[in-house]
């Protein structure tokens, strides 16, 4: 994976950190694509996707779905996210 390393997360501190941790896990399971390549697949900006996994704030539903789609997940809304 290229780029600078992501800051550590503590998922037990709350739902935003837990959501970010799940995003990171999903990305890792997808082979750790760059945010730039994810953005090309998802139709969202690389910085938007990166911020979703930063754990600073809860992402919007369109960002959650785009992140899932970028990692090869089902963004159809048929299951739980995070």
CSV table of N, CA, C and O in Angstrom, one decimal:
chain,number,residue,atom,x,y,z
A,1,UNK,N,0.9,-1.2,0.0
A,1,UNK,CA,0.0,0.0,0.0
A,1,UNK,C,0.9,1.2,0.0
A,1,UNK,O,1.8,1.4,0.8
A,2,UNK,N,0.6,2.1,-0.9
A,2,UNK,CA,1.4,3.4,-1.0
A,2,UNK,C,0.8,4.5,-0.1
A,2,UNK,O,-0.3,4.3,0.3
A,3,UNK,N,1.5,5.5,0.0
A,3,UNK,CA,1.0,6.7,0.8
A,3,UNK,C,1.4,6.6,2.3
A,3,UNK,O,2.1,5.7,2.7
A,4,UNK,N,1.0,7.6,3.0
A,4,UNK,CA,1.4,7.7,4.4
A,4,UNK,C,0.5,6.7,5.2
A,4,UNK,O,-0.6,6.5,4.9
A,5,UNK,N,1.1,6.2,6.3
A,5,UNK,CA,0.3,5.3,7.2
A,5,UNK,C,-0.9,6.0,7.9
A,5,UNK,O,-0.8,7.2,8.2
A,6,UNK,N,-1.9,5.2,8.1
A,6,UNK,CA,-3.1,5.8,8.8
A,6,UNK,C,-2.8,5.8,10.3
A,6,UNK,O,-2.1,5.0,10.8
A,7,UNK,N,-3.4,6.7,10.9
A,7,UNK,CA,-3.3,6.9,12.4
A,7,UNK,C,-3.9,5.7,13.1
A,7,UNK,O,-4.9,5.2,12.6
A,8,UNK,N,-3.4,5.3,14.2
A,8,UNK,CA,-4.0,4.2,15.0
A,8,UNK,C,-5.5,4.5,15.4
A,8,UNK,O,-5.8,5.7,15.6
A,9,UNK,N,-6.3,3.5,15.5
A,9,UNK,CA,-7.7,3.7,16.0
A,9,UNK,C,-7.9,2.9,17.2
A,9,UNK,O,-7.2,1.9,17.4
A,10,UNK,N,-8.8,3.3,18.0
A,10,UNK,CA,-9.3,2.5,19.2
A,10,UNK,C,-10.8,2.3,19.0
A,10,UNK,O,-11.6,3.2,19.5
A,11,UNK,N,-11.2,1.2,18.4
A,11,UNK,CA,-12.6,1.0,18.1
A,11,UNK,C,-13.5,1.0,19.3
A,11,UNK,O,-14.7,1.3,19.2
A,12,UNK,N,-13.0,0.7,20.5
A,12,UNK,CA,-13.8,0.7,21.7
A,12,UNK,C,-14.2,2.0,22.2
A,12,UNK,O,-15.1,2.1,23.1
A,13,UNK,N,-13.7,3.1,21.6
A,13,UNK,CA,-14.0,4.5,22.0
A,13,UNK,C,-15.4,5.0,21.5
A,13,UNK,O,-15.8,6.0,22.0
A,14,UNK,N,-15.9,4.3,20.6
A,14,UNK,CA,-17.3,4.7,20.1
A,14,UNK,C,-17.6,4.3,18.7
A,14,UNK,O,-16.7,3.7,18.0
A,15,UNK,N,-18.8,4.6,18.2
A,15,UNK,CA,-19.2,4.2,16.9
A,15,UNK,C,-18.5,4.7,15.7
A,15,UNK,O,-18.3,4.0,14.7
A,16,UNK,N,-18.0,5.9,15.8
A,16,UNK,CA,-17.2,6.5,14.7
A,16,UNK,C,-15.9,5.8,14.5
A,16,UNK,O,-15.5,5.4,13.4
A,17,UNK,N,-15.2,5.5,15.6
A,17,UNK,CA,-13.9,4.8,15.6
A,17,UNK,C,-14.2,3.4,15.1
A,17,UNK,O,-13.4,2.8,14.3
A,18,UNK,N,-15.3,2.8,15.6
A,18,UNK,CA,-15.6,1.4,15.2
A,18,UNK,C,-15.9,1.3,13.7
A,18,UNK,O,-15.4,0.4,13.0
A,19,UNK,N,-16.6,2.3,13.2
A,19,UNK,CA,-17.0,2.3,11.8
A,19,UNK,C,-15.7,2.5,10.9
A,19,UNK,O,-15.5,1.8,9.9
A,20,UNK,N,-14.8,3.4,11.4
A,20,UNK,CA,-13.5,3.6,10.6
A,20,UNK,C,-12.7,2.3,10.7
A,20,UNK,O,-12.1,1.9,9.7
A,21,UNK,N,-12.7,1.6,11.8
A,21,UNK,CA,-12.0,0.3,11.9
A,21,UNK,C,-12.5,-0.7,10.9
A,21,UNK,O,-11.8,-1.5,10.3
A,22,UNK,N,-13.8,-0.7,10.7
A,22,UNK,CA,-14.5,-1.7,9.8
A,22,UNK,C,-14.1,-1.3,8.4
A,22,UNK,O,-13.9,-2.2,7.5
A,23,UNK,N,-14.1,0.0,8.1
A,23,UNK,CA,-13.6,0.4,6.7
A,23,UNK,C,-12.2,0.0,6.5
A,23,UNK,O,-11.9,-0.5,5.4
A,24,UNK,N,-11.3,0.1,7.4
A,24,UNK,CA,-9.9,-0.3,7.2
A,24,UNK,C,-9.8,-1.8,7.0
A,24,UNK,O,-9.1,-2.3,6.2
A,25,UNK,N,-10.6,-2.5,7.8
A,25,UNK,CA,-10.6,-4.0,7.6
A,25,UNK,C,-11.1,-4.4,6.2
A,25,UNK,O,-10.5,-5.2,5.6
A,26,UNK,N,-12.2,-3.7,5.8
A,26,UNK,CA,-12.7,-4.0,4.4
A,26,UNK,C,-11.7,-3.7,3.4
A,26,UNK,O,-11.5,-4.5,2.4
A,27,UNK,N,-11.0,-2.6,3.5
A,27,UNK,CA,-10.0,-2.2,2.5
A,27,UNK,C,-8.8,-3.2,2.5
A,27,UNK,O,-8.3,-3.6,1.5
A,28,UNK,N,-8.4,-3.6,3.7
A,28,UNK,CA,-7.3,-4.6,3.8
A,28,UNK,C,-7.8,-5.9,3.1
A,28,UNK,O,-7.0,-6.6,2.4
A,29,UNK,N,-9.0,-6.4,3.4
A,29,UNK,CA,-9.5,-7.6,2.8
A,29,UNK,C,-9.6,-7.5,1.3
A,29,UNK,O,-9.6,-8.5,0.6
A,30,UNK,N,-9.7,-6.3,0.7
A,30,UNK,CA,-9.8,-6.1,-0.7
A,30,UNK,C,-8.4,-6.0,-1.3
A,30,UNK,O,-8.3,-5.7,-2.5
A,31,UNK,N,-7.4,-6.2,-0.5
A,31,UNK,CA,-6.0,-6.1,-1.0
A,31,UNK,C,-5.3,-4.8,-0.8
A,31,UNK,O,-4.3,-4.5,-1.5
A,32,UNK,N,-5.8,-4.0,0.0
A,32,UNK,CA,-5.2,-2.7,0.4
A,32,UNK,C,-5.0,-1.8,-0.9
A,32,UNK,O,-3.9,-1.2,-1.1
A,33,UNK,N,-6.1,-1.5,-1.7
A,33,UNK,CA,-6.0,-0.6,-2.8
A,33,UNK,C,-5.7,0.8,-2.3
A,33,UNK,O,-6.0,1.1,-1.2
A,34,UNK,N,-5.1,1.6,-3.2
A,34,UNK,CA,-4.9,3.0,-2.9
A,34,UNK,C,-6.2,3.7,-2.9
A,34,UNK,O,-7.2,3.3,-3.5
A,35,UNK,N,-6.3,4.8,-2.1
A,35,UNK,CA,-7.5,5.6,-2.1
A,35,UNK,C,-7.8,6.2,-3.5
A,35,UNK,O,-8.9,6.3,-3.9
A,36,UNK,N,-6.7,6.4,-4.3
A,36,UNK,CA,-6.9,7.0,-5.6
A,36,UNK,C,-7.6,5.9,-6.5
A,36,UNK,O,-8.6,6.3,-7.2
A,37,UNK,N,-7.2,4.7,-6.4
A,37,UNK,CA,-7.8,3.6,-7.2
A,37,UNK,C,-9.3,3.4,-6.7
A,37,UNK,O,-10.2,3.1,-7.5
A,38,UNK,N,-9.5,3.4,-5.4
A,38,UNK,CA,-10.8,3.3,-4.9
A,38,UNK,C,-11.7,4.4,-5.4
A,38,UNK,O,-12.9,4.1,-5.7
A,39,UNK,N,-11.2,5.6,-5.4
A,39,UNK,CA,-12.0,6.7,-5.9
A,39,UNK,C,-12.5,6.6,-7.3
A,39,UNK,O,-13.6,6.9,-7.7
A,40,UNK,N,-11.6,6.0,-8.1
A,40,UNK,CA,-11.9,5.8,-9.5
A,40,UNK,C,-13.1,4.8,-9.7
A,40,UNK,O,-13.9,4.9,-10.5
A,41,UNK,N,-13.1,3.8,-8.8
A,41,UNK,CA,-14.1,2.8,-8.9
A,41,UNK,C,-15.4,3.2,-8.2
A,41,UNK,O,-16.5,2.8,-8.6
A,42,UNK,N,-15.3,4.1,-7.3
A,42,UNK,CA,-16.5,4.4,-6.5
A,42,UNK,C,-17.2,5.7,-6.8
A,42,UNK,O,-18.3,6.0,-6.4
A,43,UNK,N,-16.5,6.6,-7.6
A,43,UNK,CA,-17.2,7.9,-7.9
A,43,UNK,C,-17.2,8.9,-6.8
A,43,UNK,O,-18.0,9.8,-6.8
A,44,UNK,N,-16.3,8.7,-5.8
A,44,UNK,CA,-16.1,9.6,-4.7
A,44,UNK,C,-14.6,10.1,-4.8
A,44,UNK,O,-13.8,9.4,-5.3
A,45,UNK,N,-14.3,11.2,-4.1
A,45,UNK,CA,-12.9,11.6,-4.1
A,45,UNK,C,-12.1,10.8,-3.2
A,45,UNK,O,-12.6,10.2,-2.2
A,46,UNK,N,-10.8,10.7,-3.5
A,46,UNK,CA,-9.9,9.9,-2.7
A,46,UNK,C,-9.8,10.4,-1.2
A,46,UNK,O,-9.8,9.7,-0.3
A,47,UNK,N,-9.8,11.8,-1.1
A,47,UNK,CA,-9.8,12.3,0.3
A,47,UNK,C,-11.1,12.0,1.0
A,47,UNK,O,-11.0,11.8,2.3
A,48,UNK,N,-12.2,12.0,0.4
A,48,UNK,CA,-13.5,11.6,1.0
A,48,UNK,C,-13.4,10.2,1.6
A,48,UNK,O,-13.8,10.0,2.7
A,49,UNK,N,-12.9,9.3,0.8
A,49,UNK,CA,-12.8,7.9,1.2
A,49,UNK,C,-11.8,7.8,2.3
A,49,UNK,O,-12.0,7.0,3.3
A,50,UNK,N,-10.7,8.5,2.2
A,50,UNK,CA,-9.7,8.4,3.2
A,50,UNK,C,-10.2,9.0,4.6
A,50,UNK,O,-10.0,8.4,5.6
A,51,UNK,N,-10.9,10.0,4.5
A,51,UNK,CA,-11.5,10.6,5.7
A,51,UNK,C,-12.5,9.7,6.4
A,51,UNK,O,-12.7,9.7,7.6
A,52,UNK,N,-13.2,8.9,5.6
A,52,UNK,CA,-14.2,7.9,6.1
A,52,UNK,C,-13.5,6.9,7.0
A,52,UNK,O,-14.0,6.5,8.0
A,53,UNK,N,-12.2,6.6,6.7
A,53,UNK,CA,-11.5,5.6,7.5
A,53,UNK,C,-10.6,6.2,8.5
A,53,UNK,O,-9.9,5.6,9.2
A,54,UNK,N,-10.6,7.6,8.6
A,54,UNK,CA,-9.8,8.3,9.6
A,54,UNK,C,-10.4,8.2,11.0
A,54,UNK,O,-9.7,8.3,12.0
A,55,UNK,N,-11.7,8.1,11.1
A,55,UNK,CA,-12.3,8.0,12.4
A,55,UNK,C,-12.6,9.3,13.1
A,55,UNK,O,-12.8,9.4,14.3
A,56,UNK,N,-12.6,10.4,12.3
A,56,UNK,CA,-12.8,11.8,12.9
A,56,UNK,C,-14.3,12.1,12.9
A,56,UNK,O,-14.7,12.8,13.8
A,57,UNK,N,-15.1,11.6,11.9
A,57,UNK,CA,-16.5,11.9,11.9
A,57,UNK,C,-17.2,10.8,11.2
A,57,UNK,O,-16.6,10.1,10.4
A,58,UNK,N,-18.5,10.6,11.4
A,58,UNK,CA,-19.3,9.6,10.8
A,58,UNK,C,-19.5,10.0,9.3
A,58,UNK,O,-20.0,11.1,9.0
A,59,UNK,N,-19.2,9.1,8.4
A,59,UNK,CA,-19.5,9.4,7.0
A,59,UNK,C,-20.9,9.3,6.6
A,59,UNK,O,-21.7,8.7,7.3
A,60,UNK,N,-21.3,10.0,5.5
A,60,UNK,CA,-22.7,9.9,5.0
A,60,UNK,C,-22.9,8.6,4.4
A,60,UNK,O,-22.0,7.8,4.0
A,61,UNK,N,-24.2,8.2,4.2
A,61,UNK,CA,-24.6,7.0,3.6
A,61,UNK,C,-24.0,6.8,2.2
A,61,UNK,O,-23.4,5.8,1.9
A,62,UNK,N,-24.0,7.9,1.3
A,62,UNK,CA,-23.4,7.7,0.0
A,62,UNK,C,-21.9,7.4,0.1
A,62,UNK,O,-21.4,6.6,-0.7
A,63,UNK,N,-21.2,7.9,1.1
A,63,UNK,CA,-19.8,7.6,1.2
A,63,UNK,C,-19.6,6.2,1.7
A,63,UNK,O,-18.7,5.4,1.2
A,64,UNK,N,-20.4,5.7,2.6
A,64,UNK,CA,-20.4,4.3,3.1
A,64,UNK,C,-20.6,3.4,1.9
A,64,UNK,O,-19.8,2.4,1.8
A,65,UNK,N,-21.6,3.6,1.1
A,65,UNK,CA,-21.9,2.8,0.0
A,65,UNK,C,-20.7,2.8,-1.0
A,65,UNK,O,-20.4,1.8,-1.6
A,66,UNK,N,-20.2,4.0,-1.3
A,66,UNK,CA,-19.1,4.1,-2.2
A,66,UNK,C,-17.9,3.4,-1.7
A,66,UNK,O,-17.2,2.7,-2.5
A,67,UNK,N,-17.6,3.5,-0.5
A,67,UNK,CA,-16.4,2.8,0.1
A,67,UNK,C,-16.6,1.3,-0.1
A,67,UNK,O,-15.6,0.6,-0.5
A,68,UNK,N,-17.8,0.8,0.2
A,68,UNK,CA,-18.0,-0.6,0.1
A,68,UNK,C,-17.9,-1.1,-1.4
A,68,UNK,O,-17.2,-2.1,-1.7
A,69,UNK,N,-18.4,-0.3,-2.3
A,69,UNK,CA,-18.3,-0.6,-3.7
A,69,UNK,C,-16.9,-0.6,-4.2
A,69,UNK,O,-16.5,-1.5,-4.9
A,70,UNK,N,-16.1,0.4,-3.7
A,70,UNK,CA,-14.7,0.5,-4.1
A,70,UNK,C,-13.9,-0.7,-3.6
A,70,UNK,O,-12.9,-1.1,-4.2
A,71,UNK,N,-14.3,-1.4,-2.6
A,71,UNK,CA,-13.6,-2.5,-2.0
A,71,UNK,C,-14.2,-3.9,-2.5
A,71,UNK,O,-13.9,-4.9,-2.0
A,72,UNK,N,-15.2,-3.8,-3.5
A,72,UNK,CA,-15.8,-5.0,-4.0
A,72,UNK,C,-16.9,-5.5,-3.2
A,72,UNK,O,-17.4,-6.6,-3.5
A,73,UNK,N,-17.4,-4.7,-2.3
A,73,UNK,CA,-18.5,-5.1,-1.5
A,73,UNK,C,-19.9,-4.9,-2.2
A,73,UNK,O,-19.9,-4.3,-3.2
A,74,UNK,N,-20.9,-5.4,-1.5
A,74,UNK,CA,-22.3,-5.2,-2.0
A,74,UNK,C,-22.8,-3.9,-1.5
A,74,UNK,O,-23.1,-3.8,-0.3
A,75,UNK,N,-22.9,-2.9,-2.3
A,75,UNK,CA,-23.4,-1.6,-1.9
A,75,UNK,C,-24.9,-1.5,-2.2
A,75,UNK,O,-25.5,-0.4,-2.2
A,76,UNK,N,-25.6,-2.6,-2.3
A,76,UNK,CA,-27.0,-2.6,-2.6
A,76,UNK,C,-27.9,-2.3,-1.4
A,76,UNK,O,-29.1,-2.2,-1.6
A,77,UNK,N,-27.3,-2.3,-0.2
A,77,UNK,CA,-28.1,-2.0,1.0
A,77,UNK,C,-28.8,-3.2,1.5
A,77,UNK,O,-29.7,-3.1,2.4
A,78,UNK,N,-28.4,-4.4,1.1
A,78,UNK,CA,-29.1,-5.6,1.6
A,78,UNK,C,-28.6,-6.1,2.9
A,78,UNK,O,-29.2,-7.0,3.5
A,79,UNK,N,-27.5,-5.5,3.5
A,79,UNK,CA,-27.0,-6.0,4.7
A,79,UNK,C,-26.6,-4.9,5.6
A,79,UNK,O,-26.6,-3.8,5.2
A,80,UNK,N,-26.1,-5.3,6.8
A,80,UNK,CA,-25.6,-4.3,7.7
A,80,UNK,C,-24.2,-3.8,7.3
A,80,UNK,O,-23.4,-4.6,6.7
A,81,UNK,N,-23.9,-2.6,7.5
A,81,UNK,CA,-22.6,-2.0,7.2
A,81,UNK,C,-22.0,-1.7,8.6
A,81,UNK,O,-22.6,-1.0,9.4
A,82,UNK,N,-20.7,-2.1,8.7
A,82,UNK,CA,-19.9,-1.9,10.0
A,82,UNK,C,-20.6,-2.5,11.1
A,82,UNK,O,-21.0,-2.4,12.0
